[in-house]
């Protein structure tokens, strides 16, 4: 159920009391957003997008000037959406620490934060980052409680908000309670819907890569559908589901189909008719090749996959991913190589139907089983059912650091590098699905040593490639 | 399966949620028959010491991925001793330094801090299985 | 008709009289070939190939030591087949000049030839290039009259011979008479068949890229089928058809399907049941990007395409293609990046059926029409019909330098960069085909200036990418 | 279509079969209304001179792609003069040097050899259409 207006208004009053939001009045924020040109709206950009997937880098620096320069350089390099990636302390609501470190950065002219501390800089200053920019800005973070952060982002004219109660909690936090995370994101969804008009919708995006490590596609699909449904419930009408390159191009293509179909099926089933759903593809998010030649080949191949699945947006990686926070040079190169590869592959956009139908049906069936099981749980609302699903292990994300995540689901790669479920843990899955997964693994050796286990995780960094 | 009957505490120290190596370590050590207490990511020195005392651990294994480990681990050996675990082995592995520094030098520095063994970006994790088995067999 | 044994033996006696072949007796050559391990046979390698396309670089240096080093480096880098690329003078039968320049190279320790002068070095020395190599060697050249060259190559233990009467004449020569080129290659096909036993077949390969410039797929398919039929007629039983990346990935996928289907159709039709046909894919052969980042993306994308069409072999390019003869470093990097990209894309091998069926049927229909028209020509044999087809413009290769090539066929790119026929010249094509081609071009501007014309040719080097 | 009525000889000099630029040039010059005699690839200085004399050419346009052009063209201007075509324009374009050399210097060298204009790896070929139209209009 959508949070009723009166309750929402009250909740909001509390949130807006944060001194960090004091410099902009909520009404001013709304007015600022309303007067932005359409080109600054992510939702509109999706509706008007041309042949190529929209290209979006990541990036966040502590200092305003560094961030301004990065923004400028990415703009010039040809990024379609600009990123604002937030530092870890802000993500963990440790605003004070972020502010202190920012001061030290400014004094020493150094970069002591792994992202842009939006709340330390404030919405007003942040607006000026984008004064000359005619493109949408996307908020990238990883925050279980992003209520204040998102308020400030909207005040600053950011029109795309990444995150969700599941995807920004289980992979990003050890102990933030999952139920509270879901409620925080319910507020954010409600806020985004509140700010959306028919022409100007605030766009929400879920983070499908999750831990980016051996997550089986059926689990990704189920979680993406849940976060979409949670947002739709709050009135969000422009939403991106997403997933990342898994290492098997065929499985990626199948996942895209399954994701599109399953999304539509559940929107129809629950009667949401007015949601514009987009598909976002992330270039490989796992352990990245160190060697430039491999890193760039991986980036290129990710771009080809994005073209092949006709993704609406591609979120890119850089060749220095394995080495540390990318500088703007390698970020600009990443934009360049991805752009070129998308151009090379543009003819594929119409070519759906590679015979991965069996695989995509397989993924969809499993995702639907998970979803049906969750919707049948007792609970006062969807968010509550989702929270119990996490606790009971129906939702289980491999390699999630979170204490409420069961961590019993175990996956390995088959001969074609597709991710297969070796141990279902508590995840409800059809017999036929499990049988096919086992078949695919029939000639896989048991994992005993640590290195054989790492072999799958380290797919792109195996020594045999050097 | 050989049951070693040895009790181990593992975890990732500091404000670091990169858990992949930790999960692999947990599974690998369990497979090898150890009694593993995994305190997970985003943990602090006290958490390691408390868990070690509570489990009467034979060894404590610290991971650090984001390169900031050094700041957190100075007093670990001393605290273990104070709390009555002077014979416990103490290991550390992961990205032990920021930037490209020679492995031997980095590992030696941590051994000087009281670690029994240190592994900076090791090419293999199985080596650790062999090493710890050998140490605990003494 | 196959050249009768007695006539072939006589022809061969004449060829073998060349003093350049004197150091090895024909019988010795045969014995040497026969005792080579199976691993040195290209045909066997194709039959035993694993999941990935076989990877083959190019490369030829003047000096023996340089060639030996390149061979070693490519072997170590992971090439599956090793190349022996021949210099231009040897290609043009100017053996003396090649020998003189080689002497100068040796004196000055410089590289004055753009390939390995096989006949100047001789078969015996050339054998020793591959003493420690357990992989097949492929002869890459571009020679209208390669009779002596191929004799020497076989003497040296080379088991794969690239070329053909059409593909090594029209794109590579200005005035070598097409009929003579076809007869020369008839001899070579007969020779390869003569040397083949059931277990050890000498493999032949056609050169589908042709001028690598705006050649429409239907013409490539028709020419590939003709060279296969000409070889089959002489008894060749292991043969590769090939084509190169065109700039439209969708068109490439369609071409692969059309090529496979059309090949099978004509083999069946003419009753050749015992020919093992393989598909070889060349990474982009046209004007190459100068910038490393683009060159490597192009190479990677070519590898993905090869995986997608389940090519049996991929012939690779290097990032320094636009700059000059590649050194062994960039050659080794090219092997590395291609190998990695193939690995990344291996799951695609089973995924045929991307919905390019309409396009591939389109290509196949046109190729079949061309082929039917050629087989209906008057002539004493297939080679003779092919020669008249060239003279009358039924076979017409855009941008071929040859004086007998009509050069009236004119192609441009459509909005997806696929190559389309704008002017059919004298090439017989179905009405329906031409109509679809025109439709695809409906919103293309007329080519007037030189730069707009070059725009299509320079697809990978456009300024807009920089 | 403007018909210029000017006769041009074009071709690629030396042992060079790279014909793409030559074909584009032929088509472009024909489209622009010139009477073009294309002697093709793999041609020698004599071929250019003979064709120029036979067609009473207003201009001779030499291409070279493989970088070896310089060796072939030293005497072209002189021969044209000897054979009675001292007013003919003489152009050269393509890869005029091996390796990365500054464009101005390379082009100047060829102008010193008697070429009316030279184009080393030009970014645009349309410039040449403008240039030759201007030259021939004089
Ligand atoms: C996957 C990943 C994520 C996942 C993590 C999922 C999860 N919960 O684990 C997600 C997407 C959630 C994520 C988030 C973030 N990440 Co991250 N992430 C990665 C990535 C791509 C791979 C890490 C990985 O799993 N590797 C595989 C494991 C098996 O290898 P490993 O951890 O290195 O462990 C090896 C060794 O260390 C050793 N080892 C470890 N412990 C032990 C113990 C013993 C005893 C032994 C013997 C060996 C040993 O063994 C392992 C095998 O060799 C790396 C970049 C890369 N390396 O490619 C970035 C990276 C580590 N992340 C980074 C950052 C900055 C972040 C964020 C802060 C992002 C941001 N600004 O947006 C957030 C973290 C927020 C937070 N609060 O911490 C940076 C760290 C920068 C730095 N300090 O130099 C990196 C390098 C990326 C980059 N270039 O910016 N990340
Ligand atoms: C396509 C191609 C081929 C095709 C040629 C088809 C054909 N008949 O034309 C094929 C595959 C047959 C081929 C064969 C060979 N090729 Co080749 N080929 C190329 C390639 C990839 C593109 C050339 C091209 O068409 N470019 C597009 C055209 C439009 O550009 P352009 O020729 O540079 O012309 C521009 C300018 O020069 C200028 N221009 C030219 N003339 C004029 C005139 C005027 C007035 C003006 C204003 C401008 C102008 O305008 C054009 C636009 O900018 C190049 C590498 C590259 N550049 O990427 C290699 C390349 C040219 N080839 C090369 C070689 C060595 C060969 C071979 C000897 C191969 C071998 N060893 O196996 C054989 C040649 C055999 C022989 N006897 O000559 C080398 C040359 C090495 C060197 N000298 O530095 C290159 C550089 C490749 C390499 N890296 O090794 N090749």
PDB file of N, CA, C and O in Angstrom, chain A residues 51 248-250 291 293-294 297 301 333 336 340 343-348 350-355 415-417 460 462 465, chain C residues 51 248-250 291 293-294 300-301 333 336 340 343-348 350-355 415-417 460 462 465:
ATOM      1  N   UNK A  51      19.463   4.917 -30.722  1.00  0.00           N
ATOM      2  CA  UNK A  51      19.725   3.510 -30.965  1.00  0.00           C
ATOM      3  C   UNK A  51      20.600   2.870 -29.912  1.00  0.00           C
ATOM      4  O   UNK A  51      20.458   1.706 -29.598  1.00  0.00           O
ATOM      5  N   UNK A 248      29.251 -15.465 -18.549  1.00  0.00           N
ATOM      6  CA  UNK A 248      28.698 -16.270 -19.634  1.00  0.00           C
ATOM      7  C   UNK A 248      27.799 -15.361 -20.458  1.00  0.00           C
ATOM      8  O   UNK A 248      26.736 -14.945 -20.001  1.00  0.00           O
ATOM      9  N   UNK A 249      28.225 -15.058 -21.656  1.00  0.00           N
ATOM     10  CA  UNK A 249      27.454 -14.145 -22.490  1.00  0.00           C
ATOM     11  C   UNK A 249      26.080 -14.739 -22.785  1.00  0.00           C
ATOM     12  O   UNK A 249      25.083 -14.024 -22.811  1.00  0.00           O
ATOM     13  N   UNK A 250      26.041 -16.039 -22.993  1.00  0.00           N
ATOM     14  CA  UNK A 250      24.758 -16.677 -23.286  1.00  0.00           C
ATOM     15  C   UNK A 250      23.814 -16.546 -22.088  1.00  0.00           C
ATOM     16  O   UNK A 250      22.632 -16.256 -22.243  1.00  0.00           O
ATOM     17  N   UNK A 291      45.578  -6.739 -15.877  1.00  0.00           N
ATOM     18  CA  UNK A 291      46.232  -6.380 -17.138  1.00  0.00           C
ATOM     19  C   UNK A 291      45.319  -5.541 -18.008  1.00  0.00           C
ATOM     20  O   UNK A 291      44.169  -5.893 -18.258  1.00  0.00           O
ATOM     21  N   UNK A 293      45.147  -5.121 -21.174  1.00  0.00           N
ATOM     22  CA  UNK A 293      44.630  -5.758 -22.382  1.00  0.00           C
ATOM     23  C   UNK A 293      43.385  -6.594 -22.060  1.00  0.00           C
ATOM     24  O   UNK A 293      42.406  -6.611 -22.800  1.00  0.00           O
ATOM     25  N   UNK A 294      43.410  -7.263 -20.933  1.00  0.00           N
ATOM     26  CA  UNK A 294      42.259  -8.063 -20.541  1.00  0.00           C
ATOM     27  C   UNK A 294      41.124  -7.171 -20.045  1.00  0.00           C
ATOM     28  O   UNK A 294      39.967  -7.415 -20.345  1.00  0.00           O
ATOM     29  N   UNK A 297      39.412  -5.669 -23.018  1.00  0.00           N
ATOM     30  CA  UNK A 297      38.632  -6.660 -23.768  1.00  0.00           C
ATOM     31  C   UNK A 297      37.333  -6.964 -23.020  1.00  0.00           C
ATOM     32  O   UNK A 297      36.265  -7.088 -23.626  1.00  0.00           O
ATOM     33  N   UNK A 301      33.624  -6.396 -24.447  1.00  0.00           N
ATOM     34  CA  UNK A 301      32.668  -7.482 -24.575  1.00  0.00           C
ATOM     35  C   UNK A 301      31.392  -7.166 -23.800  1.00  0.00           C
ATOM     36  O   UNK A 301      30.292  -7.515 -24.235  1.00  0.00           O
ATOM     37  N   UNK A 333      38.782   7.105 -20.971  1.00  0.00           N
ATOM     38  CA  UNK A 333      39.100   6.017 -21.898  1.00  0.00           C
ATOM     39  C   UNK A 333      37.998   4.964 -21.894  1.00  0.00           C
ATOM     40  O   UNK A 333      37.659   4.398 -22.937  1.00  0.00           O
ATOM     41  N   UNK A 336      35.216   6.072 -23.918  1.00  0.00           N
ATOM     42  CA  UNK A 336      35.606   6.009 -25.323  1.00  0.00           C
ATOM     43  C   UNK A 336      35.509   4.588 -25.879  1.00  0.00           C
ATOM     44  O   UNK A 336      34.936   4.355 -26.940  1.00  0.00           O
ATOM     45  N   UNK A 340      32.749   3.233 -28.620  1.00  0.00           N
ATOM     46  CA  UNK A 340      33.173   2.651 -29.896  1.00  0.00           C
ATOM     47  C   UNK A 340      32.596   1.244 -30.044  1.00  0.00           C
ATOM     48  O   UNK A 340      32.066   0.880 -31.100  1.00  0.00           O
ATOM     49  N   UNK A 343      29.003   1.317 -30.802  1.00  0.00           N
ATOM     50  CA  UNK A 343      28.840   1.707 -32.197  1.00  0.00           C
ATOM     51  C   UNK A 343      29.064   0.496 -33.105  1.00  0.00           C
ATOM     52  O   UNK A 343      28.312   0.245 -34.048  1.00  0.00           O
ATOM     53  N   UNK A 344      30.098  -0.266 -32.812  1.00  0.00           N
ATOM     54  CA  UNK A 344      30.415  -1.440 -33.605  1.00  0.00           C
ATOM     55  C   UNK A 344      29.292  -2.473 -33.558  1.00  0.00           C
ATOM     56  O   UNK A 344      29.152  -3.277 -34.463  1.00  0.00           O
ATOM     57  N   UNK A 345      28.532  -2.452 -32.485  1.00  0.00           N
ATOM     58  CA  UNK A 345      27.555  -3.513 -32.272  1.00  0.00           C
ATOM     59  C   UNK A 345      26.132  -3.021 -32.455  1.00  0.00           C
ATOM     60  O   UNK A 345      25.189  -3.724 -32.145  1.00  0.00           O
ATOM     61  N   UNK A 346      25.974  -1.815 -32.950  1.00  0.00           N
ATOM     62  CA  UNK A 346      24.637  -1.239 -32.960  1.00  0.00           C
ATOM     63  C   UNK A 346      23.664  -2.069 -33.781  1.00  0.00           C
ATOM     64  O   UNK A 346      22.481  -2.125 -33.488  1.00  0.00           O
ATOM     65  N   UNK A 347      24.163  -2.766 -34.792  1.00  0.00           N
ATOM     66  CA  UNK A 347      23.257  -3.520 -35.650  1.00  0.00           C
ATOM     67  C   UNK A 347      22.585  -4.650 -34.894  1.00  0.00           C
ATOM     68  O   UNK A 347      21.623  -5.236 -35.361  1.00  0.00           O
ATOM     69  N   UNK A 348      23.099  -4.973 -33.729  1.00  0.00           N
ATOM     70  CA  UNK A 348      22.531  -6.087 -32.977  1.00  0.00           C
ATOM     71  C   UNK A 348      21.258  -5.717 -32.242  1.00  0.00           C
ATOM     72  O   UNK A 348      20.524  -6.597 -31.790  1.00  0.00           O
ATOM     73  N   UNK A 350      18.395  -4.919 -32.902  1.00  0.00           N
ATOM     74  CA  UNK A 350      17.132  -5.535 -33.306  1.00  0.00           C
ATOM     75  C   UNK A 350      17.158  -7.054 -33.277  1.00  0.00           C
ATOM     76  O   UNK A 350      16.144  -7.706 -33.529  1.00  0.00           O
ATOM     77  N   UNK A 351      18.303  -7.614 -32.981  1.00  0.00           N
ATOM     78  CA  UNK A 351      18.505  -9.052 -33.155  1.00  0.00           C
ATOM     79  C   UNK A 351      18.216  -9.883 -31.926  1.00  0.00           C
ATOM     80  O   UNK A 351      19.046 -10.684 -31.529  1.00  0.00           O
ATOM     81  N   UNK A 352      17.096  -9.699 -31.297  1.00  0.00           N
ATOM     82  CA  UNK A 352      16.787 -10.571 -30.185  1.00  0.00           C
ATOM     83  C   UNK A 352      16.522 -11.962 -30.723  1.00  0.00           C
ATOM     84  O   UNK A 352      16.396 -12.166 -31.919  1.00  0.00           O
ATOM     85  N   UNK A 353      16.449 -12.922 -29.838  1.00  0.00           N
ATOM     86  CA  UNK A 353      16.034 -14.252 -30.279  1.00  0.00           C
ATOM     87  C   UNK A 353      17.166 -15.228 -30.476  1.00  0.00           C
ATOM     88  O   UNK A 353      16.981 -16.274 -31.059  1.00  0.00           O
ATOM     89  N   UNK A 354      18.349 -14.921 -30.014  1.00  0.00           N
ATOM     90  CA  UNK A 354      19.405 -15.909 -29.991  1.00  0.00           C
ATOM     91  C   UNK A 354      18.830 -17.094 -29.211  1.00  0.00           C
ATOM     92  O   UNK A 354      18.125 -16.885 -28.231  1.00  0.00           O
ATOM     93  N   UNK A 355      19.150 -18.312 -29.626  1.00  0.00           N
ATOM     94  CA  UNK A 355      18.401 -19.399 -29.002  1.00  0.00           C
ATOM     95  C   UNK A 355      18.812 -19.723 -27.570  1.00  0.00           C
ATOM     96  O   UNK A 355      19.298 -20.777 -27.249  1.00  0.00           O
ATOM     97  N   UNK A 415      30.597 -25.653 -17.445  1.00  0.00           N
ATOM     98  CA  UNK A 415      31.679 -25.625 -18.445  1.00  0.00           C
ATOM     99  C   UNK A 415      31.662 -24.395 -19.341  1.00  0.00           C
ATOM    100  O   UNK A 415      32.663 -24.059 -19.950  1.00  0.00           O
ATOM    101  N   UNK A 416      30.504 -23.771 -19.468  1.00  0.00           N
ATOM    102  CA  UNK A 416      30.430 -22.546 -20.263  1.00  0.00           C
ATOM    103  C   UNK A 416      30.483 -21.309 -19.377  1.00  0.00           C
ATOM    104  O   UNK A 416      30.103 -20.222 -19.811  1.00  0.00           O
ATOM    105  N   UNK A 417      30.896 -21.483 -18.156  1.00  0.00           N
ATOM    106  CA  UNK A 417      31.041 -20.387 -17.204  1.00  0.00           C
ATOM    107  C   UNK A 417      29.724 -19.815 -16.712  1.00  0.00           C
ATOM    108  O   UNK A 417      29.717 -18.786 -16.015  1.00  0.00           O
ATOM    109  N   UNK A 460      37.841 -13.777 -14.231  1.00  0.00           N
ATOM    110  CA  UNK A 460      38.518 -12.837 -15.125  1.00  0.00           C
ATOM    111  C   UNK A 460      39.975 -12.606 -14.737  1.00  0.00           C
ATOM    112  O   UNK A 460      40.665 -11.807 -15.377  1.00  0.00           O
ATOM    113  N   UNK A 462      42.114 -15.264 -13.823  1.00  0.00           N
ATOM    114  CA  UNK A 462      42.820 -16.542 -13.713  1.00  0.00           C
ATOM    115  C   UNK A 462      44.209 -16.446 -14.287  1.00  0.00           C
ATOM    116  O   UNK A 462      44.437 -15.788 -15.293  1.00  0.00           O
ATOM    117  N   UNK A 465      45.273 -16.981 -18.003  1.00  0.00           N
ATOM    118  CA  UNK A 465      45.150 -15.968 -19.049  1.00  0.00           C
ATOM    119  C   UNK A 465      46.410 -15.154 -19.250  1.00  0.00           C
ATOM    120  O   UNK A 465      46.522 -14.391 -20.198  1.00  0.00           O
TER     121      UNK A 465
ATOM    122  N   UNK C  51      36.332 -26.202 -28.122  1.00  0.00           N
ATOM    123  CA  UNK C  51      35.202 -25.285 -28.135  1.00  0.00           C
ATOM    124  C   UNK C  51      35.475 -23.977 -28.864  1.00  0.00           C
ATOM    125  O   UNK C  51      34.611 -23.401 -29.488  1.00  0.00           O
ATOM    126  N   UNK C 248      29.060  -4.475 -39.737  1.00  0.00           N
ATOM    127  CA  UNK C 248      27.733  -4.725 -39.185  1.00  0.00           C
ATOM    128  C   UNK C 248      27.748  -6.126 -38.609  1.00  0.00           C
ATOM    129  O   UNK C 248      27.808  -7.108 -39.344  1.00  0.00           O
ATOM    130  N   UNK C 249      27.681  -6.218 -37.305  1.00  0.00           N
ATOM    131  CA  UNK C 249      27.758  -7.515 -36.654  1.00  0.00           C
ATOM    132  C   UNK C 249      26.570  -8.371 -37.078  1.00  0.00           C
ATOM    133  O   UNK C 249      26.700  -9.583 -37.297  1.00  0.00           O
ATOM    134  N   UNK C 250      25.415  -7.756 -37.230  1.00  0.00           N
ATOM    135  CA  UNK C 250      24.230  -8.513 -37.632  1.00  0.00           C
ATOM    136  C   UNK C 250      24.425  -9.071 -39.040  1.00  0.00           C
ATOM    137  O   UNK C 250      24.075 -10.216 -39.325  1.00  0.00           O
ATOM    138  N   UNK C 291      44.162   4.600 -33.441  1.00  0.00           N
ATOM    139  CA  UNK C 291      44.214   4.660 -31.987  1.00  0.00           C
ATOM    140  C   UNK C 291      44.146   3.278 -31.378  1.00  0.00           C
ATOM    141  O   UNK C 291      43.256   2.483 -31.700  1.00  0.00           O
ATOM    142  N   UNK C 293      43.117   2.204 -28.554  1.00  0.00           N
ATOM    143  CA  UNK C 293      41.891   1.852 -27.854  1.00  0.00           C
ATOM    144  C   UNK C 293      40.808   1.369 -28.824  1.00  0.00           C
ATOM    145  O   UNK C 293      40.074   0.419 -28.575  1.00  0.00           O
ATOM    146  N   UNK C 294      40.740   2.002 -29.983  1.00  0.00           N
ATOM    147  CA  UNK C 294      39.766   1.586 -30.983  1.00  0.00           C
ATOM    148  C   UNK C 294      40.191   0.297 -31.663  1.00  0.00           C
ATOM    149  O   UNK C 294      39.373  -0.585 -31.922  1.00  0.00           O
ATOM    150  N   UNK C 300      38.607  -7.149 -30.380  1.00  0.00           N
ATOM    151  CA  UNK C 300      37.786  -7.871 -29.415  1.00  0.00           C
ATOM    152  C   UNK C 300      36.415  -8.183 -29.993  1.00  0.00           C
ATOM    153  O   UNK C 300      35.909  -9.302 -29.886  1.00  0.00           O
ATOM    154  N   UNK C 301      35.827  -7.191 -30.622  1.00  0.00           N
ATOM    155  CA  UNK C 301      34.493  -7.402 -31.151  1.00  0.00           C
ATOM    156  C   UNK C 301      34.524  -8.433 -32.266  1.00  0.00           C
ATOM    157  O   UNK C 301      33.592  -9.230 -32.414  1.00  0.00           O
ATOM    158  N   UNK C 333      50.349  -9.561 -28.442  1.00  0.00           N
ATOM    159  CA  UNK C 333      49.223  -8.929 -27.747  1.00  0.00           C
ATOM    160  C   UNK C 333      47.903  -9.248 -28.439  1.00  0.00           C
ATOM    161  O   UNK C 333      46.879  -9.441 -27.790  1.00  0.00           O
ATOM    162  N   UNK C 336      46.782 -12.554 -27.535  1.00  0.00           N
ATOM    163  CA  UNK C 336      46.325 -12.521 -26.153  1.00  0.00           C
ATOM    164  C   UNK C 336      44.910 -11.942 -26.029  1.00  0.00           C
ATOM    165  O   UNK C 336      44.051 -12.528 -25.372  1.00  0.00           O
ATOM    166  N   UNK C 340      41.516 -14.066 -25.050  1.00  0.00           N
ATOM    167  CA  UNK C 340      40.710 -13.696 -23.895  1.00  0.00           C
ATOM    168  C   UNK C 340      39.261 -13.435 -24.322  1.00  0.00           C
ATOM    169  O   UNK C 340      38.316 -13.908 -23.686  1.00  0.00           O
ATOM    170  N   UNK C 343      37.477 -16.558 -25.079  1.00  0.00           N
ATOM    171  CA  UNK C 343      37.160 -17.208 -23.828  1.00  0.00           C
ATOM    172  C   UNK C 343      35.917 -16.579 -23.219  1.00  0.00           C
ATOM    173  O   UNK C 343      35.017 -17.271 -22.744  1.00  0.00           O
ATOM    174  N   UNK C 344      35.856 -15.264 -23.257  1.00  0.00           N
ATOM    175  CA  UNK C 344      34.712 -14.550 -22.695  1.00  0.00           C
ATOM    176  C   UNK C 344      33.428 -14.896 -23.429  1.00  0.00           C
ATOM    177  O   UNK C 344      32.342 -14.770 -22.884  1.00  0.00           O
ATOM    178  N   UNK C 345      33.565 -15.271 -24.682  1.00  0.00           N
ATOM    179  CA  UNK C 345      32.375 -15.441 -25.515  1.00  0.00           C
ATOM    180  C   UNK C 345      32.080 -16.891 -25.806  1.00  0.00           C
ATOM    181  O   UNK C 345      31.230 -17.197 -26.619  1.00  0.00           O
ATOM    182  N   UNK C 346      32.799 -17.795 -25.166  1.00  0.00           N
ATOM    183  CA  UNK C 346      32.670 -19.189 -25.564  1.00  0.00           C
ATOM    184  C   UNK C 346      31.261 -19.732 -25.419  1.00  0.00           C
ATOM    185  O   UNK C 346      30.850 -20.587 -26.182  1.00  0.00           O
ATOM    186  N   UNK C 347      30.511 -19.182 -24.478  1.00  0.00           N
ATOM    187  CA  UNK C 347      29.175 -19.708 -24.259  1.00  0.00           C
ATOM    188  C   UNK C 347      28.271 -19.460 -25.462  1.00  0.00           C
ATOM    189  O   UNK C 347      27.206 -20.034 -25.578  1.00  0.00           O
ATOM    190  N   UNK C 348      28.715 -18.578 -26.362  1.00  0.00           N
ATOM    191  CA  UNK C 348      27.871 -18.261 -27.510  1.00  0.00           C
ATOM    192  C   UNK C 348      27.918 -19.328 -28.585  1.00  0.00           C
ATOM    193  O   UNK C 348      27.080 -19.351 -29.481  1.00  0.00           O
ATOM    194  N   UNK C 350      27.066 -22.243 -28.979  1.00  0.00           N
ATOM    195  CA  UNK C 350      25.867 -23.026 -29.281  1.00  0.00           C
ATOM    196  C   UNK C 350      24.667 -22.170 -29.651  1.00  0.00           C
ATOM    197  O   UNK C 350      23.610 -22.690 -29.977  1.00  0.00           O
ATOM    198  N   UNK C 351      24.826 -20.871 -29.592  1.00  0.00           N
ATOM    199  CA  UNK C 351      23.681 -19.974 -29.689  1.00  0.00           C
ATOM    200  C   UNK C 351      23.378 -19.470 -31.078  1.00  0.00           C
ATOM    201  O   UNK C 351      23.239 -18.271 -31.276  1.00  0.00           O
ATOM    202  N   UNK C 352      23.332 -20.323 -32.043  1.00  0.00           N
ATOM    203  CA  UNK C 352      22.945 -19.842 -33.365  1.00  0.00           C
ATOM    204  C   UNK C 352      21.493 -19.425 -33.308  1.00  0.00           C
ATOM    205  O   UNK C 352      20.778 -19.699 -32.338  1.00  0.00           O
ATOM    206  N   UNK C 353      21.040 -18.771 -34.334  1.00  0.00           N
ATOM    207  CA  UNK C 353      19.618 -18.495 -34.430  1.00  0.00           C
ATOM    208  C   UNK C 353      19.216 -17.092 -34.025  1.00  0.00           C
ATOM    209  O   UNK C 353      18.052 -16.815 -33.833  1.00  0.00           O
ATOM    210  N   UNK C 354      20.179 -16.196 -33.900  1.00  0.00           N
ATOM    211  CA  UNK C 354      19.838 -14.796 -33.718  1.00  0.00           C
ATOM    212  C   UNK C 354      18.948 -14.433 -34.902  1.00  0.00           C
ATOM    213  O   UNK C 354      19.204 -14.881 -36.017  1.00  0.00           O
ATOM    214  N   UNK C 355      17.919 -13.620 -34.690  1.00  0.00           N
ATOM    215  CA  UNK C 355      16.988 -13.479 -35.800  1.00  0.00           C
ATOM    216  C   UNK C 355      17.498 -12.643 -36.963  1.00  0.00           C
ATOM    217  O   UNK C 355      16.981 -11.605 -37.307  1.00  0.00           O
ATOM    218  N   UNK C 415      21.902   2.395 -42.581  1.00  0.00           N
ATOM    219  CA  UNK C 415      21.973   3.041 -41.261  1.00  0.00           C
ATOM    220  C   UNK C 415      22.587   2.166 -40.182  1.00  0.00           C
ATOM    221  O   UNK C 415      23.042   2.664 -39.168  1.00  0.00           O
ATOM    222  N   UNK C 416      22.544   0.845 -40.392  1.00  0.00           N
ATOM    223  CA  UNK C 416      23.169  -0.052 -39.422  1.00  0.00           C
ATOM    224  C   UNK C 416      24.549  -0.475 -39.869  1.00  0.00           C
ATOM    225  O   UNK C 416      25.086  -1.471 -39.378  1.00  0.00           O
ATOM    226  N   UNK C 417      25.097   0.236 -40.845  1.00  0.00           N
ATOM    227  CA  UNK C 417      26.435  -0.034 -41.356  1.00  0.00           C
ATOM    228  C   UNK C 417      26.539  -1.306 -42.195  1.00  0.00           C
ATOM    229  O   UNK C 417      27.641  -1.718 -42.552  1.00  0.00           O
ATOM    230  N   UNK C 460      35.872   2.524 -39.696  1.00  0.00           N
ATOM    231  CA  UNK C 460      36.545   2.354 -38.411  1.00  0.00           C
ATOM    232  C   UNK C 460      37.517   3.490 -38.098  1.00  0.00           C
ATOM    233  O   UNK C 460      38.174   3.468 -37.068  1.00  0.00           O
ATOM    234  N   UNK C 462      36.659   6.876 -38.671  1.00  0.00           N
ATOM    235  CA  UNK C 462      35.979   8.164 -38.795  1.00  0.00           C
ATOM    236  C   UNK C 462      36.427   9.120 -37.704  1.00  0.00           C
ATOM    237  O   UNK C 462      36.640   8.735 -36.570  1.00  0.00           O
ATOM    238  N   UNK C 465      34.920   9.430 -34.126  1.00  0.00           N
ATOM    239  CA  UNK C 465      35.229   8.556 -33.003  1.00  0.00           C
ATOM    240  C   UNK C 465      36.346   9.094 -32.130  1.00  0.00           C
ATOM    241  O   UNK C 465      36.626   8.550 -31.083  1.00  0.00           O
TER     242      UNK C 465
END
